[in-house]
Amino acid sequence: INVQRYKGGFPWIGIPTFFHLPVALTPEDLKAGEVDVAIMGAELVGGMRARTWGPMEMRNPHRSEIYHLWGEWAMPELDSGLAWERELRVVDYGDAPMEPLSLERTIPEVRKLVRQIAGVKLKNGKQTVPIIVGGAHALMYPDYAALADVYGKDKIGVIHFDAHQDYAPTGFGHIHTHGNPVRALLLEGFLEGDKFVQVGLRGPTSTDVPTLKEARAAGIRYHTMAEVEKRGWEAVMEDALKEVREQADYLFISFDVDVIDPTFMPGTATPEPGGLYIREVLPMMRRLCAENDIVGVEIVELKPDADVGYTSVQNAKAVLRQCLNGMAMRKKGLT
Amino acid sequence: INVQRYKGGFPWIGIPTFFHLPVALTPEDLKAGEVDVAIMGAELVGGMRARTWGPMEMRNPHRSEIYHLWGEWAMPELDSGLAWERELRVVDYGDAPMEPLSLERTIPEVRKLVRQIAGVKLKNGKQTVPIIVGGAHALMYPDYAALADVYGKDKIGVIHFDAHQDYAPTGFGHIHTHGNPVRALLLEGFLEGDKFVQVGLRGPTSTDVPTLKEARAAGIRYHTMAEVEKRGWEAVMEDALKEVREQADYLFISFDVDVIDPTFMPGTATPEPGGLYIREVLPMMRRLCAENDIVGVEIVELKPDADVGYTSVQNAKAVLRQCLNGMAMRKKGLT
Amino acid sequence: INVQRYKGGFPWIGIPTFFHLPVALTPEDLKAGEVDVAIMGAELVGGMRARTWGPMEMRNPHRSEIYHLWGEWAMPELDSGLAWERELRVVDYGDAPMEPLSLERTIPEVRKLVRQIAGVKLKNGKQTVPIIVGGAHALMYPDYAALADVYGKDKIGVIHFDAHQDYAPTGFGHIHTHGNPVRALLLEGFLEGDKFVQVGLRGPTSTDVPTLKEARAAGIRYHTMAEVEKRGWEAVMEDALKEVREQADYLFISFDVDVIDPTFMPGTATPEPGGLYIREVLPMMRRLCAENDIVGVEIVELKPDADVGYTSVQNAKAVLRQCLNGMAMRKKGLT
Amino acid sequence: INVQRYKGGFPWIGIPTFFHLPVALTPEDLKAGEVDVAIMGAELVGGMRARTWGPMEMRNPHRSEIYHLWGEWAMPELDSGLAWERELRVVDYGDAPMEPLSLERTIPEVRKLVRQIAGVKLKNGKQTVPIIVGGAHALMYPDYAALADVYGKDKIGVIHFDAHQDYAPTGFGHIHTHGNPVRALLLEGFLEGDKFVQVGLRGPTSTDVPTLKEARAAGIRYHTMAEVEKRGWEAVMEDALKEVREQADYLFISFDVDVIDPTFMPGTATPEPGGLYIREVLPMMRRLCAENDIVGVEIVELKPDADVGYTSVQNAKAVLRQCLNGMAMRKKGLT
Amino acid sequence: INVQRYKGGFPWIGIPTFFHLPVALTPEDLKAGEVDVAIMGAELVGGMRARTWGPMEMRNPHRSEIYHLWGEWAMPELDSGLAWERELRVVDYGDAPMEPLSLERTIPEVRKLVRQIAGVKLKNGKQTVPIIVGGAHALMYPDYAALADVYGKDKIGVIHFDAHQDYAPTGFGHIHTHGNPVRALLLEGFLEGDKFVQVGLRGPTSTDVPTLKEARAAGIRYHTMAEVEKRGWEAVMEDALKEVREQADYLFISFDVDVIDPTFMPGTATPEPGGLYIREVLPMMRRLCAENDIVGVEIVELKPDADVGYTSVQNAKAVLRQCLNGMAMRKKGLT
Amino acid sequence: INVQRYKGGFPWIGIPTFFHLPVALTPEDLKAGEVDVAIMGAELVGGMRARTWGPMEMRNPHRSEIYHLWGEWAMPELDSGLAWERELRVVDYGDAPMEPLSLERTIPEVRKLVRQIAGVKLKNGKQTVPIIVGGAHALMYPDYAALADVYGKDKIGVIHFDAHQDYAPTGFGHIHTHGNPVRALLLEGFLEGDKFVQVGLRGPTSTDVPTLKEARAAGIRYHTMAEVEKRGWEAVMEDALKEVREQADYLFISFDVDVIDPTFMPGTATPEPGGLYIREVLPMMRRLCAENDIVGVEIVELKPDADVGYTSVQNAKAVLRQCLNGMAMRKKGLT
Ligand SMILES: [Mn+2]
Ligand SMILES: [Mn+2]
Ligand SMILES: [Mn+2]
Ligand SMILES: [Mn+2]
Ligand SMILES: [Mn+2]
Ligand SMILES: [Mn+2]
Ligand SMILES: [Mn+2]
Ligand SMILES: [Mn+2]
Ligand SMILES: [Mn+2]
Ligand SMILES: [Mn+2]
Ligand SMILES: [Mn+2]
Ligand SMILES: [Mn+2]
């Protein structure tokens, strides 16, 4: 559904969908439009996390401008020479519903919506790729589960950017919180631990040592910031890219924005000093999306209120754009 | 066009149109929907005024939340017992186009769009009421002119809330700026001076004395804040309401948010200390819209960037809501 | 327990308890110290409300300084000539525990702690007065229930300052949310509706009309801001003070900071334009606490993060101080 | 010395002197220019007060714009019809020097500079009026003392706007602090207590009770905010204006910006909730300066850093402008 | 013209000119003072860009303090051992005039003023170097054109730091906007493309691909951030420095602050994530100004309002200081 | 003294001591508790520095959350696998007293309190390590002097992180300011210059050249940021670590937060662009505290008000945590 009066324009004109994209609300819309990528919002919150305004601010061009001209006015990324807005068909799929007092009741709704998107078969033999904008990291559970519903269990590798391991045993007896989606997925058998590559872990509230050992025993590979400090980002990035390629045919990217250092990304719920800098993250995302068969992406834990400026939302959008740029490169054969 | 997946919900869920209302893009949409009120954005800027982000932030629920539940979840105003969302059919009509380097080229486009809305004839014998969210006050010219195109010249009274008289002779030789729309309209004969009631004028950059005399000679009635300080708001409000009723059958409300004191409304382009307080403004707007035949409303000069908090956008939205509340009261016969 | 090295000092020196008061952690401490008032924090949150940081910032002198010298350096209020720090024995009772993923599990813990305080019998025949610093308004349920546990059912009147009626039928099937504590208390028979006097109600998300009628049927008295706009604050304040005195021997003050206009109190969770101004609130609180037998006070819905400045916390503290000032006046017989 | 290239202009063009006025650095400059009013900055600080940036930000048009066109572009105040920039000859006299580690060494330098200004005799029989922009209120001592040096002891009444009485016995054994200039002046015999009218006092750190009694014994008249709450501002303002006129032939205005409520004036060093609102202050200042022979004005305790927005500086400038407006009215005989 | 009362001092004392330097308003002043460098402000704005407050905030020491002691109190840079304030004669040349509603009318005024400065011949055979503080990048046209007026066409190389190529075909039919000064200069034959070295280009709104090809065809050399990510800053910096030296005898530095990553420089009009970090920029600027014959510098696109903190202004000032430091080194023969 | 009701918990629950640690107020408490490390606050200010709120905000978990679970809920650092809260006994020792108008009177009080801590002999043969949270850098004098009182003169090396050399001859005739503690200590013979290793010096207000030469003559070793830019941080860090080890048996760390680049640490009193980035600082601190016998640490010049966000406090806390982490590693033999 086109909700813009014009074919292109300035950021501050028009209805603020994600990147001013057209809206689609049903799988039929996606199929009819041969949509490559559908971006949806999911204010999945609960417990200590209130509404994050992540999806709303990722739509709003005000705090994330990047001078972004939309529609026919879009310009290419300089590294690829491509404007993804033109190479890919991308839509705003609206938001998942939300039961604000119960995470447990909301999770199946998210899963259903992601499955709707991922299940759409396009004429080119591909399926629509869901991008989920969160919302708390508890999303990893319904997001991955929905993909597994469509592609099968243990078929999809995960690259998981995060300051935290998100493998806590339980959260006060709850299995679905932002602190333990990795465990929930493993426990319920959606994938094996060796499908996980974690990047950016650091303290002091990432995990405890027994859990870390358990994680290693489960086959999870991880790269801490201490490793990055010692070996340098180049080396760690190359290793992680290689491990990802070896894992599985399909790749799911779970991007917790707190992997980025809080000076570059203050707008997040559990900031930890000493994270990745923005010029380390952008090429990594571009390469991941250009060199792999991405079946889903989530970008979570954005909390714009914690940033009195605009850099958090803008950087989050830049991360997402680099992935879309990479997907466009892949479609064009430019990897 | 409905762009929401759900029938009602929280502010932070869904595509952020004005108050999460449905979208309409053509007069046919308005007619088909029997739309009472169409809200449109107009980033009319130029010269010293850059994009104001007024329309965008008035759509975005984040900085102006009022805990506003939308659609079927909407609740009534306590003073009227009505939820205007249910009494009136209101839509988001999108934005006017914008030629960022030329006010002169943009003005006719705005006029055209406002005329489109105001010209729609409804089954109940009324016409759709345009509400224009600005943008600079230069909008008064195309907004009123469009209404005059539809209703005829000198048929529509104007109540003009402003710290400034907006009757400057010219702005560097330009007739269309935020400083002289009143003069432009009078010069071109769209209405007589006695159709104007101005409220809230104060210094030190409101006007010069010769201009003030000219204004008086032209028949413009005005109430300065010095008068409010002396006589009290109650007395001045009653006078202004009476003058308005005597003027004309139809009423256009031109609301420059800088009429409000900058402590309550820091987010404006030319703040002047000593303005109206919020509890003076809200009942005034409610009564104006309940007691008169409103044919158009503009709310202009909002500049959210100048407010590091959220009160400006929220108060601007409260002003608009009170007018919609008043319109709903009038429709119900509750004045 | 004294945690300060000095007998008095500047705000920025020492361990930041509430007003730099001594700490007490058990009812025995309260009894031993003949404590008149015990202030406790309660981060009762849930659902859409995350941690509010209310208690923490009410302790921290940084954003709420009022130049407050503590201990022996404290100075008197000019209206009463009293320094409450010297007239009353007041302590910081620490915080209630919190189960972040379940409001239901936390509520009994809060009730237990409040009951501990209120149950302490002093030598002068009085009982210690709990002041609860929230946290979401769902606190009204355990706070009042604990007082009823101690003083008996239907013995304590409530003056309830709020923009909202907090009488919603249920919140998504949950009886304990910030939107329906009044109903929960009535349903469970803790008091009759005629014990409630509500002040400051306004739209647009205060209540719906059937609920309002139900409230009236239940005997709840309320004063909307529309009434204040029409009759003036003086008249409404006197009425409310009178109604309060007629209700019951004991009084509980439930102060939702959103009753204050958001320009004066931006730091709250559900701001509504058009509320009370600060110079209306302060004398009201002083008189309430000077002229009545207060058995408990809660001050809730403070959300300092929503205020980029400091006025919210400072004003909230001023409200609390005026109540303590009033209590000191009553103790001295100065009402 | 003219430091502007143009005869008038926008706020954002030119060297930012106070109101873009010409600069004068010596008494000879003042005499040559027949200067009516000389505005000087004084970063008098010490102890707990660091640099306040008051003078710098009062020069900078950025945070206090009032859309203020300067020089030939200046417009009149609407209440008087006068543009003070044209009626009075006003200059920026630069800043007093500052010994940052010793208040005691800086005070005589300020006194010397104020005396320089006040001692200039103009052809019309008047003397140049110094306006001192502070800086801490310790300025009251050198500012008044310098005027007494010129006009004689006990000849000049003082209207003192402040939340605080500034009559503390001593500050840690120091007689010159922002807390005791009133006492310092009385102790050293510069004037009698009955020359003081204080407006706006309120707690909780204004003064202690014995000091208040001492003040009353010394003949100081004061109006607390508690009096304003009871009697209304109109009545108190008229009383204060009358008392001022009865005191002495000359008047010195000592304006501590903390007399204004911190919602309207967050940018101050010792904010106290419950102060004057802006629409109470502006007419008071205009009348004071129109109806009395002003020999000096100080505006102190501005601390722009404490205001993340711009209202504090803008309101402080509005207060100063209303006084200049009043002076222009008096010169024109418009009182 | 000296506008300071003292020979040196703290940042917060005195009239806030650029770095508290003396003022000069005419070429005669420059000649008389044997001025090496004259810094002027130019609020050249238009269309989507309103006043930027760049020059005003670069003068104001408040948000850009660097603890900068001025005049005789200035201290040396640690890398060179020189205090440029002592080695060079530098002045504040005031601001260019501004026609706020027409870029076209303002541009010739800026060109005239820059030409005035650059045309001053000093006794040492050099000419005064203009530094222009903007304002929008449309300044590049009048700034370079003025230098060409003085030094001749195609005599001056340009190192152009920018996220954007600024070579857009036209801006809505306007040749003078912040998006196409490079094209305007080339089209009008002021210089050949091979005199341009561009550093820091990145997406997504830098340029389109045909334009990039055109740029390459025109001989423009550019270094994208993608190149920096791959080859490292050291290598790219050395290449750029070498290319600059080969180009021409004279060098003009056009520094668009958006070349810096927005985490370090949020205060700019079109931020693009992924730019240079501050420790890359500072040595580059020092070396450029020490190793080349600089005939002009512009620093543009600063927009302090977009930075709620102070780092943008401070970093912009540091960039400028490093160039002045380099010039001082060159004068001393320390390159 | 335990002031928490619970054994562990969330940041937002409980009395906000440093890291929610127990309180100790006397040396006896320290001895009884076998306390390894005692953290104390010291608002040592004077002259141009007002209260910094450093200690208060370092206690307050709100702006420095790091999601820090306390007590039994604490988690280990990922690099060491240790939770220092469990390996070390650490307490909050409260604050030093403060005479706000006299640095000279406060300094002996600080020295006394630091000496109290450092003089406590533990059963394991060690002595309690004081960590002083400032407050201005004038603290270096009483902090080091107290250690020298306990350990003897010239026995303790100093690693001094700072943008500034802090070796100014005098500050307006005062020997104790934030600009000359190094000189004060050397002058009074507490240690020789060769015990100093300074890291991070840069301009433009670090020092003057004669002072730098004097410093070198006195044997002080220093590493400027210019050296870091040329040689890289790795090389400089290794050199500094080596120099430190060669100096003395004991080490005192004097950490001025302005050594960190102001983009990462805007909340400081004299920011200088071009400093260390956070990922350079954290491993350095960990290694320093793991590889040396630390007898005292000070972290000074934090000024949270200068940071509108939270990163400064959070990064300062991260620096402190890495030192505690290193100490825990050393205790466990993990260096
Ligand atoms: Mn996560
Ligand atoms: Mn995380
Ligand atoms: Mn207007
Ligand atoms: Mn206006
Ligand atoms: Mn409530
Ligand atoms: Mn409420
Ligand atoms: Mn005062
Ligand atoms: Mn005061
Ligand atoms: Mn540019
Ligand atoms: Mn650019
Ligand atoms: Mn230092
Ligand atoms: Mn330093």
PDB file of C-alpha atoms and ligand atoms in Angstrom, chain F residues 49 137 160-166 178 201 205-206 256-259 268-272 300-301, ligand 12:
ATOM      1  CA  ARG F  49      35.741  24.763  40.627  1.00  0.00           C
ATOM      2  CA  HIS F 137      42.887  17.368  41.186  1.00  0.00           C
ATOM      3  CA  HIS F 160      49.553  10.157  36.443  1.00  0.00           C
ATOM      4  CA  PHE F 161      46.917  10.085  33.688  1.00  0.00           C
ATOM      5  CA  ASP F 162      46.034  13.587  32.614  1.00  0.00           C
ATOM      6  CA  ALA F 163      45.661  15.914  29.661  1.00  0.00           C
ATOM      7  CA  HIS F 164      47.542  18.443  31.760  1.00  0.00           C
ATOM      8  CA  GLN F 165      50.879  18.394  33.496  1.00  0.00           C
ATOM      9  CA  ASP F 166      49.508  19.947  36.713  1.00  0.00           C
ATOM     10  CA  HIS F 178      43.941  21.751  40.501  1.00  0.00           C
ATOM     11  CA  LEU F 201      49.431  15.209  27.962  1.00  0.00           C
ATOM     12  CA  THR F 205      46.415  24.433  28.088  1.00  0.00           C
ATOM     13  CA  SER F 206      48.468  21.657  29.510  1.00  0.00           C
ATOM     14  CA  ASP F 256      42.364  12.611  35.960  1.00  0.00           C
ATOM     15  CA  VAL F 257      39.389  11.678  33.804  1.00  0.00           C
ATOM     16  CA  ASP F 258      40.263  14.405  31.313  1.00  0.00           C
ATOM     17  CA  VAL F 259      42.961  12.094  29.944  1.00  0.00           C
ATOM     18  CA  THR F 268      34.937  16.827  33.087  1.00  0.00           C
ATOM     19  CA  ALA F 269      36.060  20.296  34.085  1.00  0.00           C
ATOM     20  CA  THR F 270      38.767  21.048  31.506  1.00  0.00           C
ATOM     21  CA  PRO F 271      38.138  18.866  28.466  1.00  0.00           C
ATOM     22  CA  GLU F 272      40.765  18.755  25.721  1.00  0.00           C
ATOM     23  CA  VAL F 300      39.364  13.061  39.882  1.00  0.00           C
ATOM     24  CA  GLU F 301      37.923  15.923  37.863  1.00  0.00           C
TER      25      GLU F 301
HETATM   26 MN    MN G  12      43.522  17.545  33.667  1.00  0.00          MN
END
